[in-house]
Tab-separated table of C-alpha atoms in Angstrom:
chain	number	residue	atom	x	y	z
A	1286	UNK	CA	-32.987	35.160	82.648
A	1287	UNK	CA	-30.381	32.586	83.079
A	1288	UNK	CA	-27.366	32.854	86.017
A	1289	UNK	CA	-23.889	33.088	84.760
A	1290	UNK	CA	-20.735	33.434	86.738
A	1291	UNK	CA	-18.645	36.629	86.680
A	1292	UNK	CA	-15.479	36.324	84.897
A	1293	UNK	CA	-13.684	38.576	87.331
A	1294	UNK	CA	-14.976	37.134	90.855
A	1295	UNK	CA	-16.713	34.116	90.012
A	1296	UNK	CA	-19.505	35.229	91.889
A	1297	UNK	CA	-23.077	34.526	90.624
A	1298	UNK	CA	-24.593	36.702	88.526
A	1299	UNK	CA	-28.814	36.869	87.268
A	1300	UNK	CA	-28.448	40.730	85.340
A	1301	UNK	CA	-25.915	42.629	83.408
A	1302	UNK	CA	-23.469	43.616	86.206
A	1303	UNK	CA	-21.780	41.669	89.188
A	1304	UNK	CA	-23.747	42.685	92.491
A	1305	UNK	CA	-20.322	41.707	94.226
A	1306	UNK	CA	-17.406	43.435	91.838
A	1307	UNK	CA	-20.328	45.581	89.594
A	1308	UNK	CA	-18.389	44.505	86.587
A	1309	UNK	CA	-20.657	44.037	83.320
A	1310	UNK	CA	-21.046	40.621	82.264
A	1311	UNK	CA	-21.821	39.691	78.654
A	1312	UNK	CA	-25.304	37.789	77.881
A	1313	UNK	CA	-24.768	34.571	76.590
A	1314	UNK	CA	-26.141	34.132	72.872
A	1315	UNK	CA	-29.676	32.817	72.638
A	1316	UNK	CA	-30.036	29.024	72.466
A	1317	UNK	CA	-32.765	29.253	69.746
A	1318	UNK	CA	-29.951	31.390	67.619
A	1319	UNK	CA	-27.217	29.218	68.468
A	1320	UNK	CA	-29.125	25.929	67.503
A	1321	UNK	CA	-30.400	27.386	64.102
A	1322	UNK	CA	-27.171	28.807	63.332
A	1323	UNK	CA	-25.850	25.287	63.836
A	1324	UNK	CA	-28.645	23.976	61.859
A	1325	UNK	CA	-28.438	26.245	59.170
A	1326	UNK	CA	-24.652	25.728	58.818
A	1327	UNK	CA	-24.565	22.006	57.512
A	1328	UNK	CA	-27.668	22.714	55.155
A	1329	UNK	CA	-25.572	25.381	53.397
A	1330	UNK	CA	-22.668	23.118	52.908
A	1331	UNK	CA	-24.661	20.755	51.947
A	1332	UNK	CA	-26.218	22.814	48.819
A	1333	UNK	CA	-23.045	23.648	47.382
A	1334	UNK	CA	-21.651	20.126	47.893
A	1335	UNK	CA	-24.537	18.791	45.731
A	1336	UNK	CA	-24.132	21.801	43.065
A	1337	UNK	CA	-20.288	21.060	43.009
A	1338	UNK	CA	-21.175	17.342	42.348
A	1339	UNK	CA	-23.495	18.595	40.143
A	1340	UNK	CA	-21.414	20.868	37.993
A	1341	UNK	CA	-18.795	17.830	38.055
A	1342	UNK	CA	-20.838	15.063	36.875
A	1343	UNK	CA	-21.810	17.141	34.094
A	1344	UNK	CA	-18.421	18.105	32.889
A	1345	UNK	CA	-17.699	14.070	32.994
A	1346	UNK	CA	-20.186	13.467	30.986
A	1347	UNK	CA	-19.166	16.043	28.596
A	1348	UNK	CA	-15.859	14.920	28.338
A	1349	UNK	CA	-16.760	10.952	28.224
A	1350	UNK	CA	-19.324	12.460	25.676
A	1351	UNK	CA	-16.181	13.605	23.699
A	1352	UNK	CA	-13.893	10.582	24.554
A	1353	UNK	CA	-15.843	8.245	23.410
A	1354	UNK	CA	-16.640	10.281	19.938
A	1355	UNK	CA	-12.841	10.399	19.616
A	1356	UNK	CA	-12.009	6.539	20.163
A	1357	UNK	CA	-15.291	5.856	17.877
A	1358	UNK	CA	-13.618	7.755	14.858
A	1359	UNK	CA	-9.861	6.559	15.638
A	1360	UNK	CA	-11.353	2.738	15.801
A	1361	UNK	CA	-13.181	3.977	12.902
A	1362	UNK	CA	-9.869	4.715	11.176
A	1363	UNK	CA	-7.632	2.102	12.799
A	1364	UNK	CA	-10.172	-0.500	11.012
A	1365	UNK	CA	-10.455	0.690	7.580
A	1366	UNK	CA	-7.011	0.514	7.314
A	1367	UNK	CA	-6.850	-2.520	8.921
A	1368	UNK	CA	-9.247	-3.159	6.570
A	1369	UNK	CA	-7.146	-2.300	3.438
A	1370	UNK	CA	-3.471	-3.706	4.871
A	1371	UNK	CA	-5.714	-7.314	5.102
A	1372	UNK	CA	-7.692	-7.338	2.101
A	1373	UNK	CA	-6.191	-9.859	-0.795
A	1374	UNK	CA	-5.960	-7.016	-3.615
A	1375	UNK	CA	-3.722	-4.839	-1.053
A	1376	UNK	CA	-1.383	-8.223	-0.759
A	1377	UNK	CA	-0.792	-8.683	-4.438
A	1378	UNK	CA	2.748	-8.118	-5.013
A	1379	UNK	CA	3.712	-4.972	-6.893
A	1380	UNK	CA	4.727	-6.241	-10.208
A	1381	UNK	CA	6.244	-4.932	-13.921
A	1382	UNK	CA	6.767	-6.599	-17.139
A	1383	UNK	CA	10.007	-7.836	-18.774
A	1384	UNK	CA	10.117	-8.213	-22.145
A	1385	UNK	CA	10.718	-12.331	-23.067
A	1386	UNK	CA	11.654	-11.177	-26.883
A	1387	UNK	CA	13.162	-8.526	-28.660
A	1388	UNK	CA	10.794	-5.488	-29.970
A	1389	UNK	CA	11.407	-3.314	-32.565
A	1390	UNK	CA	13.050	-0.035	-32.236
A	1391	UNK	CA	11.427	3.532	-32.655
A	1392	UNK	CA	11.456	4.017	-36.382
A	1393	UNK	CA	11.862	0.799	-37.800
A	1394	UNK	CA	14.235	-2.265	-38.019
A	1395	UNK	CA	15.845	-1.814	-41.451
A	1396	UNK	CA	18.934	0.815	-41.910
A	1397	UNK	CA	18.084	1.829	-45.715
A	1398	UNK	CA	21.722	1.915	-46.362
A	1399	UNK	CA	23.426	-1.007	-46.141
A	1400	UNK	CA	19.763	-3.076	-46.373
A	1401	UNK	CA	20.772	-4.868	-43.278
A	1402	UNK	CA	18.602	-5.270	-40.647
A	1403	UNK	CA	19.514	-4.256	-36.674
A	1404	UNK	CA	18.303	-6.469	-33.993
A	1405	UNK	CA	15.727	-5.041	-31.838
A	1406	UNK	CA	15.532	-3.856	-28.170
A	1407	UNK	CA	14.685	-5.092	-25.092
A	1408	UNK	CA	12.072	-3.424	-22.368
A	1409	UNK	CA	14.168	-1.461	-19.845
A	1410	UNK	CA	13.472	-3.793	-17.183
A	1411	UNK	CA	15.462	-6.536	-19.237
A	1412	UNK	CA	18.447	-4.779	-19.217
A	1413	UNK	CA	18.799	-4.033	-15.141
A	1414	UNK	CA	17.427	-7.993	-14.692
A	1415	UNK	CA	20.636	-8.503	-16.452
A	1416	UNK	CA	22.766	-6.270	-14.400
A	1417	UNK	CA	21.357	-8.526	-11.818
A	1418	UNK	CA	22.711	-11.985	-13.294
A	1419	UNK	CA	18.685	-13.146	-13.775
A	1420	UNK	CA	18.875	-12.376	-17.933
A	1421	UNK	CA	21.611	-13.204	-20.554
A	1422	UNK	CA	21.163	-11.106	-23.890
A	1423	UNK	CA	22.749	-11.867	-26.531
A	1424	UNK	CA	22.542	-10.385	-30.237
A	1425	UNK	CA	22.775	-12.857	-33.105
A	1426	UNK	CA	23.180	-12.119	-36.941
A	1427	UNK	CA	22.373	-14.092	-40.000
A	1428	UNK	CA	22.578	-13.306	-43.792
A	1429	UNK	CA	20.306	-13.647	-46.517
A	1430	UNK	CA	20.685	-13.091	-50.469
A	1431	UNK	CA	18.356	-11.054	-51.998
A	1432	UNK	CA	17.937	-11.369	-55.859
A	1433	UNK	CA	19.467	-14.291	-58.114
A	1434	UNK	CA	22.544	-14.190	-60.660
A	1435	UNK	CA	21.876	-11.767	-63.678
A	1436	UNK	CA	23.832	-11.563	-66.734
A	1437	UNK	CA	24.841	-8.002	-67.623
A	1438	UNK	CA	25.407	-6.517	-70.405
A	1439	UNK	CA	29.162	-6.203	-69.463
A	1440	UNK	CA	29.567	-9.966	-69.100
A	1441	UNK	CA	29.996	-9.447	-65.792
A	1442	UNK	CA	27.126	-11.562	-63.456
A	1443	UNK	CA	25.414	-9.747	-60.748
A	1444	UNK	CA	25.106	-12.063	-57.885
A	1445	UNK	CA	22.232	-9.941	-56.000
A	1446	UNK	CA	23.105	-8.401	-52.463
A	1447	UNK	CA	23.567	-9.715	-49.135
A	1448	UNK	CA	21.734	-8.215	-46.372
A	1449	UNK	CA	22.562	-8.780	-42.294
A	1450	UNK	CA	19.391	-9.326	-39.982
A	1451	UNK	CA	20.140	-8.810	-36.200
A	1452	UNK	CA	18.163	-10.623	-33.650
A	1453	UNK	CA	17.753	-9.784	-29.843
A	1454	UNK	CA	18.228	-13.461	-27.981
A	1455	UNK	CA	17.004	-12.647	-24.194
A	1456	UNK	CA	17.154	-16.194	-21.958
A	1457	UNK	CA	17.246	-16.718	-18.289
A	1458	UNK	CA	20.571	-17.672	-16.271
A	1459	UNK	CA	20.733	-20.766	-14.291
A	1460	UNK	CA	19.720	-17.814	-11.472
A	1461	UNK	CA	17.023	-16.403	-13.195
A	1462	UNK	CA	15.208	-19.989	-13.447
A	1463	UNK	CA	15.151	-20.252	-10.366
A	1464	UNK	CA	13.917	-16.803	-9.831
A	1465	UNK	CA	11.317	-17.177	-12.189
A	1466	UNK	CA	9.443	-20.113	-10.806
A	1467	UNK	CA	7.592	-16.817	-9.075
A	1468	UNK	CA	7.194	-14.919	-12.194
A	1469	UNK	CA	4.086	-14.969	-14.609
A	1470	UNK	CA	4.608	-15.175	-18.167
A	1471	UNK	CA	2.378	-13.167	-20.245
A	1472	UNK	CA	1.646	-12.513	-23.790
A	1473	UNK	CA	0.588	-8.843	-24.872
A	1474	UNK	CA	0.327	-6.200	-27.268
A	1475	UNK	CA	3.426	-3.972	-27.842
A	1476	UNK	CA	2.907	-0.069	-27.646
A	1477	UNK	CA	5.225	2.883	-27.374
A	1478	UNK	CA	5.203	5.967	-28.728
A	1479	UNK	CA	3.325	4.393	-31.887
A	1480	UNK	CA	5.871	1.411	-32.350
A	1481	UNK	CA	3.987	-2.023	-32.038
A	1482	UNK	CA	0.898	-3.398	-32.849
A	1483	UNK	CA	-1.700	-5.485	-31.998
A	1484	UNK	CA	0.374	-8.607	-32.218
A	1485	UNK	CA	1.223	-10.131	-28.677
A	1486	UNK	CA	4.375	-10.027	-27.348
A	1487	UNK	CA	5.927	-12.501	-24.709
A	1488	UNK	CA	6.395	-10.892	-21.455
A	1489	UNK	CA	7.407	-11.422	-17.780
A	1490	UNK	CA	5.416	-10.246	-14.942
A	1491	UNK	CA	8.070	-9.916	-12.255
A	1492	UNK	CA	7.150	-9.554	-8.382
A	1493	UNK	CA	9.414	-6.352	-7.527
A	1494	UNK	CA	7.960	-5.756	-3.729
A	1495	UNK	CA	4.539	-5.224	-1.642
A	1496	UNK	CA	2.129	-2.030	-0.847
A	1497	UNK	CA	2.834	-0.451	2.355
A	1498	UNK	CA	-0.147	2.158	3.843
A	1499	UNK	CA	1.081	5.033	5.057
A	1500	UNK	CA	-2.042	6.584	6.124
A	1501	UNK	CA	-5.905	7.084	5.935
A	1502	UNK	CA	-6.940	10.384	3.912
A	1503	UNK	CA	-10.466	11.652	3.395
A	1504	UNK	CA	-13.449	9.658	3.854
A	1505	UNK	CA	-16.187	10.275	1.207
A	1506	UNK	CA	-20.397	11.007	2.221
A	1507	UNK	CA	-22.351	7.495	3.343
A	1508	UNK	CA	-24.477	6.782	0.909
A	1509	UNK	CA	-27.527	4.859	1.931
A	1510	UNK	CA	-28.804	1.813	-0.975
A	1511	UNK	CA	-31.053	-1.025	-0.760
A	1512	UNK	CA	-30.099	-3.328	2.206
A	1513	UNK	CA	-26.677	-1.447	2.686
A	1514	UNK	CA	-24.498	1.683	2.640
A	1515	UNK	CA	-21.247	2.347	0.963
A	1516	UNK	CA	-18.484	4.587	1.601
A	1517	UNK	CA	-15.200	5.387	-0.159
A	1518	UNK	CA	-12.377	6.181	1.828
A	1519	UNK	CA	-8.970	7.637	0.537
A	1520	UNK	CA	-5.424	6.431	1.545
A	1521	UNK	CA	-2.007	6.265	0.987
A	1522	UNK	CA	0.408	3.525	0.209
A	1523	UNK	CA	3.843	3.481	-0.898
A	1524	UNK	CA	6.070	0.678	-2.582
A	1525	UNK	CA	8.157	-1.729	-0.167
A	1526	UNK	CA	10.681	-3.458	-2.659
A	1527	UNK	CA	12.170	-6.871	-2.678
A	1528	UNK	CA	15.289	-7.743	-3.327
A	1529	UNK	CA	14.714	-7.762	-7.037
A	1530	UNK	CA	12.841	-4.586	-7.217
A	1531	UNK	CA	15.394	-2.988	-5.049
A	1532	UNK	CA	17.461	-2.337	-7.933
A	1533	UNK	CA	14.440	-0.250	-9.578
A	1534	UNK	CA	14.152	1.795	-6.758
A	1535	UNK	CA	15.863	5.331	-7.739
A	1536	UNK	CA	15.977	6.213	-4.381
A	1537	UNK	CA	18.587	3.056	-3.100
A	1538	UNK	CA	21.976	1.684	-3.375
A	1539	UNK	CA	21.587	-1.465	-5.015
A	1540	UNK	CA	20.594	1.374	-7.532
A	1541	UNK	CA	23.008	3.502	-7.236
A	1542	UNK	CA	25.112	0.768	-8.016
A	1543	UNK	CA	24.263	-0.636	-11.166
A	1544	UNK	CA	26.040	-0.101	-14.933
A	1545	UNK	CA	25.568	3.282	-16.421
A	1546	UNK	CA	22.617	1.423	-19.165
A	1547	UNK	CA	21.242	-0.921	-16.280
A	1548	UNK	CA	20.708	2.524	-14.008
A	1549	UNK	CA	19.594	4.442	-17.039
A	1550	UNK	CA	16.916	1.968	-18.031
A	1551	UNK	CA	15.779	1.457	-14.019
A	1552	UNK	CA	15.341	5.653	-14.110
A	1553	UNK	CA	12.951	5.327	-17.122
A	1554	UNK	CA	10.735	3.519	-15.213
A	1555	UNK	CA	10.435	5.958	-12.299
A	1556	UNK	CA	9.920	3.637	-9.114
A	1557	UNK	CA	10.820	4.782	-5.385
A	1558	UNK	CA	10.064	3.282	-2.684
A	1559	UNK	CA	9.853	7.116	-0.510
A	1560	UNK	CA	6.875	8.453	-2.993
A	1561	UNK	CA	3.519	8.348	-1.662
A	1562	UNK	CA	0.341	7.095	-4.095
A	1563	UNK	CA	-3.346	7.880	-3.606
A	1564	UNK	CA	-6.098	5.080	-3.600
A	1565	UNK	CA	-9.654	4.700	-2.533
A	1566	UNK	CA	-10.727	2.073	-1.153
A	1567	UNK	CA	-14.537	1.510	-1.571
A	1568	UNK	CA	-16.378	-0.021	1.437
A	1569	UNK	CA	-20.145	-1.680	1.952
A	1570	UNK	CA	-21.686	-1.844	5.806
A	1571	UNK	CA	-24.323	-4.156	6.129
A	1572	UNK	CA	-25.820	-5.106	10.131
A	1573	UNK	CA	-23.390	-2.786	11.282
A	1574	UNK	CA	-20.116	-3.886	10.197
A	1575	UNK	CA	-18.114	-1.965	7.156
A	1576	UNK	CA	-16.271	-4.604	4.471
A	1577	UNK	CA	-13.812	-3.916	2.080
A	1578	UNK	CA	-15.458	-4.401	-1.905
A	1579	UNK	CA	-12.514	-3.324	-3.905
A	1580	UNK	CA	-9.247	-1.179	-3.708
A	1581	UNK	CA	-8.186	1.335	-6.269
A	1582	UNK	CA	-4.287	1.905	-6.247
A	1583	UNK	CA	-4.800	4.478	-9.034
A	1584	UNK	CA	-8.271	6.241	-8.958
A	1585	UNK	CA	-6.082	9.482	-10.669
A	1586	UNK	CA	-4.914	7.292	-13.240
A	1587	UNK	CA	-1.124	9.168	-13.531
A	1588	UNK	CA	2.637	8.275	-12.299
A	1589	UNK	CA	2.184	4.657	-10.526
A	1590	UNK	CA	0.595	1.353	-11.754
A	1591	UNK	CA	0.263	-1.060	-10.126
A	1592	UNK	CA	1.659	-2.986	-12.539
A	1593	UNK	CA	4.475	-0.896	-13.574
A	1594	UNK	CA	4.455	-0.549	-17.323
A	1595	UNK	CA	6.636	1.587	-18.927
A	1596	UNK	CA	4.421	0.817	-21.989
């Protein structure tokens, strides 16, 4: 057995008690226990250090897992809109037609009674492009004799009658040809509410502002073809106006502003520049990377053209 030294006379001791002081003296612990507890100690911390670690590296990859899943579907979406806002069909201006000549009113031109003939009427767009100082419309009248002199039997001579036919005269102002160096002149058929025909009519297709997205909506199924896949995806524009179309918009003060037939005309054509419109845009992936075929601003076919067309 090992010596030790009392603790209370610091005499030797080889037992349990002092053979000076007969005080009890505690063993010391075994080496053997001492050294395994020590070994036995760092293992153990050890094994939950590497099942920490463990339980750590998998939650990072869980969460890089779902990370990168998230930034795949927002680059996903930050693309095909990128996608849409780039494409040439998405930077055609927003546009509606102006009539270039007079058409003929709801129910006919002739008033039965007095045989004359009224002028006709512009397109509503006309008469707010006038408010504007682009348009000058004028209405001119000229007569006509219908039926020669016959002899009654009165004596008296009937010299036929005289009927007055109105005509619409719609020109530019020195301001409107220089505005309408940007404008497209058009010739197509007339129809509303039955009046009209096939005949052309002359026409202005005005510029009045440019599509805005507003955001991505639903994306449609892939659909696997030969040597590609396609996918429609849905979003949402809404009309930025220029200064031109900013008198159209029903929701602004150049609006608000206008004469009481100007404003009423602008209202009948229902554009504002805070309404949302749906559109799909239809898109082709081919080694990887998606493309942009076409862009539909109206798949629903109802409110919003984009050529606005009151007609």
């Amino acid at each position: 057995m090992d010596s030790k030294t009392c603790h209370f006379c610091g005499h030797e001791v080889s037992g349990l008690y002092c053979p000076v002081c007969k005080a009890r003296v505690a063993p010391p612990a075994p080496a053997f226990e001492m050294e395994e507890s020590a070994k036995r100690a760092p293992a153990g911390s050890r094994a939950g250090l590497w099942l920490v670690a463990g339980v750590a590296l998998v939650a990072l990859v869980g969460v890089a897992f779902l990370l990168k899943s998230r930034a795949g579907a927002a680059n996903g979406t930050t693309a095909f809109a990128e996608l849409i806002r780039n494409s040439q069909q998405f930077k055609t201006p927003v546009t509606l037609k102006a009539s270039r000549q007079q058409l003929p009113r709801a129910g006919g031109n002739f008033a039965l009674a007095t045989r004359d003939v009224p002028a006709g009427v512009a397109s509503p767009a006309v008469y707010v492009l006038e408010a504007q100082g682009l348009i000058a419309i004028t209405t001119n009248t000229s007569e006509s004799r219908i039926g020669g002199d016959t002899s009654l039997a009165s004596g008296k001579v009937f010299q036929g009658f005289v009927t007055k036919s109105g005509y619409l005269d719609i020109q530019l102002t020195e301001r409107g040809r220089q505005e309408a160096a940007g404008w497209e002149a058009i010739e197509e058929p007339y129809h509303s509410a039955g009046v009209g025909g096939a005949q052309p009519v002359a026409w202005w297709r005005i510029p009045v502002g440019s599509h805005e997205v507003v955001r991505l909506g639903k994306a449609g199924t892939v659909k696997k073809e030969i040597g590609k896949e396609t996918l429609d995806v849905e979003f949402f524009w809404r009309w930025q106006p220029n200064e031109i179309g900013a008198a159209f918009d029903t929701t602004g003060a150049a609006f608000a502003a206008l004469p009481e037939k100007a404003r009423q005309s602008a209202a009948s054509i229902r554009m504002s520049s805070r309404e949302e419109h749906r559109g799909v845009a239809h898109m082709e992936r081919y080694a990887g990377d998606w493309k942009l075929v076409t862009v539909d601003f109206t798949p629903d076919k109802h409110n919003l053209f984009n050529s606005f067309n009151p007609y």
